[in-house]
PDB file of C-alpha atoms in Angstrom:
ATOM      1  CA  UNK A   8      93.862 111.762 108.867  1.00  0.00           C
ATOM      2  CA  UNK A   9      96.434 109.137 109.911  1.00  0.00           C
ATOM      3  CA  UNK A  10      99.593 111.150 109.198  1.00  0.00           C
ATOM      4  CA  UNK A  11     102.026 108.535 110.438  1.00  0.00           C
ATOM      5  CA  UNK A  12     100.465 105.695 108.379  1.00  0.00           C
ATOM      6  CA  UNK A  13     100.799 104.795 104.796  1.00  0.00           C
ATOM      7  CA  UNK A  14      97.760 104.733 102.641  1.00  0.00           C
ATOM      8  CA  UNK A  15      96.903 101.953 100.043  1.00  0.00           C
ATOM      9  CA  UNK A  16      94.581 103.170  97.309  1.00  0.00           C
ATOM     10  CA  UNK A  17      92.719 100.565  95.170  1.00  0.00           C
ATOM     11  CA  UNK A  18      91.780 102.550  92.063  1.00  0.00           C
ATOM     12  CA  UNK A  19      90.167 102.361  88.673  1.00  0.00           C
ATOM     13  CA  UNK A  20      92.526 104.069  86.258  1.00  0.00           C
ATOM     14  CA  UNK A  21      90.340 107.111  85.567  1.00  0.00           C
ATOM     15  CA  UNK A  22      90.970 110.850  85.896  1.00  0.00           C
ATOM     16  CA  UNK A  23      88.276 111.100  88.589  1.00  0.00           C
ATOM     17  CA  UNK A  24      89.660 108.371  90.881  1.00  0.00           C
ATOM     18  CA  UNK A  25      93.293 109.583  90.467  1.00  0.00           C
ATOM     19  CA  UNK A  26      92.332 113.196  91.166  1.00  0.00           C
ATOM     20  CA  UNK A  27      90.535 112.132  94.395  1.00  0.00           C
ATOM     21  CA  UNK A  28      93.593 110.289  95.598  1.00  0.00           C
ATOM     22  CA  UNK A  29      95.913 113.143  94.768  1.00  0.00           C
ATOM     23  CA  UNK A  30      93.800 115.524  96.858  1.00  0.00           C
ATOM     24  CA  UNK A  31      95.083 113.795  99.994  1.00  0.00           C
ATOM     25  CA  UNK A  32      98.494 115.078  99.196  1.00  0.00           C
ATOM     26  CA  UNK A  33      97.733 118.526  97.675  1.00  0.00           C
ATOM     27  CA  UNK A  34      99.526 121.694  98.545  1.00  0.00           C
ATOM     28  CA  UNK A  35      97.366 124.354 100.288  1.00  0.00           C
ATOM     29  CA  UNK A  36      96.265 126.934  97.558  1.00  0.00           C
ATOM     30  CA  UNK A  37      95.995 129.708 100.131  1.00  0.00           C
ATOM     31  CA  UNK A  38      99.626 129.316 101.190  1.00  0.00           C
ATOM     32  CA  UNK A  39     101.383 128.143  97.983  1.00  0.00           C
ATOM     33  CA  UNK A  40     104.892 128.126  99.463  1.00  0.00           C
ATOM     34  CA  UNK A  41     103.890 126.186 102.598  1.00  0.00           C
ATOM     35  CA  UNK A  42     102.648 122.666 102.448  1.00  0.00           C
ATOM     36  CA  UNK A  43      99.675 121.602 104.422  1.00  0.00           C
ATOM     37  CA  UNK A  44     100.377 118.363 106.246  1.00  0.00           C
ATOM     38  CA  UNK A  45      99.363 115.486 104.006  1.00  0.00           C
ATOM     39  CA  UNK A  46      96.710 113.109 105.232  1.00  0.00           C
ATOM     40  CA  UNK A  47      99.157 110.136 105.142  1.00  0.00           C
ATOM     41  CA  UNK A  48     102.885 109.542 105.362  1.00  0.00           C
ATOM     42  CA  UNK A  49     103.096 107.744 102.028  1.00  0.00           C
ATOM     43  CA  UNK A  50     100.992 106.244  99.313  1.00  0.00           C
ATOM     44  CA  UNK A  51     100.793 102.874  97.592  1.00  0.00           C
ATOM     45  CA  UNK A  52      98.680 102.902  94.405  1.00  0.00           C
ATOM     46  CA  UNK A  53      97.084  99.689  93.121  1.00  0.00           C
ATOM     47  CA  UNK A  54      95.065  99.954  89.851  1.00  0.00           C
ATOM     48  CA  UNK A  55      92.573  97.363  88.665  1.00  0.00           C
ATOM     49  CA  UNK A  56      93.763  97.613  85.107  1.00  0.00           C
ATOM     50  CA  UNK A  57      96.450  99.374  82.881  1.00  0.00           C
ATOM     51  CA  UNK A  58      97.027 103.028  83.477  1.00  0.00           C
ATOM     52  CA  UNK A  59      97.207 105.480  80.617  1.00  0.00           C
ATOM     53  CA  UNK A  60     100.581 107.187  80.221  1.00  0.00           C
ATOM     54  CA  UNK A  61      99.008 110.684  80.851  1.00  0.00           C
ATOM     55  CA  UNK A  62      97.772 109.533  84.335  1.00  0.00           C
ATOM     56  CA  UNK A  63     101.164 108.070  85.218  1.00  0.00           C
ATOM     57  CA  UNK A  64     102.754 111.437  84.274  1.00  0.00           C
ATOM     58  CA  UNK A  65     100.148 113.283  86.281  1.00  0.00           C
ATOM     59  CA  UNK A  66     100.766 111.228  89.391  1.00  0.00           C
ATOM     60  CA  UNK A  67     104.585 111.548  89.041  1.00  0.00           C
ATOM     61  CA  UNK A  68     104.435 115.348  88.739  1.00  0.00           C
ATOM     62  CA  UNK A  69     102.027 115.799  91.633  1.00  0.00           C
ATOM     63  CA  UNK A  70     102.815 116.334  95.325  1.00  0.00           C
ATOM     64  CA  UNK A  71     102.047 112.629  95.797  1.00  0.00           C
ATOM     65  CA  UNK A  72     104.938 111.752  93.564  1.00  0.00           C
ATOM     66  CA  UNK A  73     107.477 112.389  96.326  1.00  0.00           C
ATOM     67  CA  UNK A  74     105.871 110.080  98.773  1.00  0.00           C
ATOM     68  CA  UNK A  75     104.671 107.327  96.335  1.00  0.00           C
ATOM     69  CA  UNK A  76     106.096 103.986  97.695  1.00  0.00           C
ATOM     70  CA  UNK A  77     104.564 101.534  95.128  1.00  0.00           C
ATOM     71  CA  UNK A  78     102.589 101.515  91.966  1.00  0.00           C
ATOM     72  CA  UNK A  79     100.899  98.361  90.734  1.00  0.00           C
ATOM     73  CA  UNK A  80      98.667  97.377  87.835  1.00  0.00           C
ATOM     74  CA  UNK A  81      96.745  94.151  88.662  1.00  0.00           C
ATOM     75  CA  UNK A  82      94.616  93.817  85.402  1.00  0.00           C
ATOM     76  CA  UNK A  83      91.596  92.687  87.403  1.00  0.00           C
ATOM     77  CA  UNK A  84      88.812  94.473  85.592  1.00  0.00           C
ATOM     78  CA  UNK A  85      85.406  93.136  86.679  1.00  0.00           C
ATOM     79  CA  UNK A  86      81.761  94.002  86.473  1.00  0.00           C
ATOM     80  CA  UNK A  87      79.592  94.096  89.550  1.00  0.00           C
ATOM     81  CA  UNK A  88      76.150  92.547  89.088  1.00  0.00           C
ATOM     82  CA  UNK A  89      73.689  93.956  91.636  1.00  0.00           C
TER      83      UNK A  89
END
């Protein structure tokens, strides 16, 4: 963890990718009233395409919502050919 640095997440707008990013800022379930120290000081979310309203709401209501510094939708969907 780099607790003094801000994290930039490049994400697909899916439940799975958002959930993994939110885990870095999650409250400790063992000590519900006390926060664990987040992995980063703040978050910048960059999505490769439009984000469904339900995911935007989920992010805003999460622990990450209080340290979210930017939220961008780039509309850069692409397919990787291997």
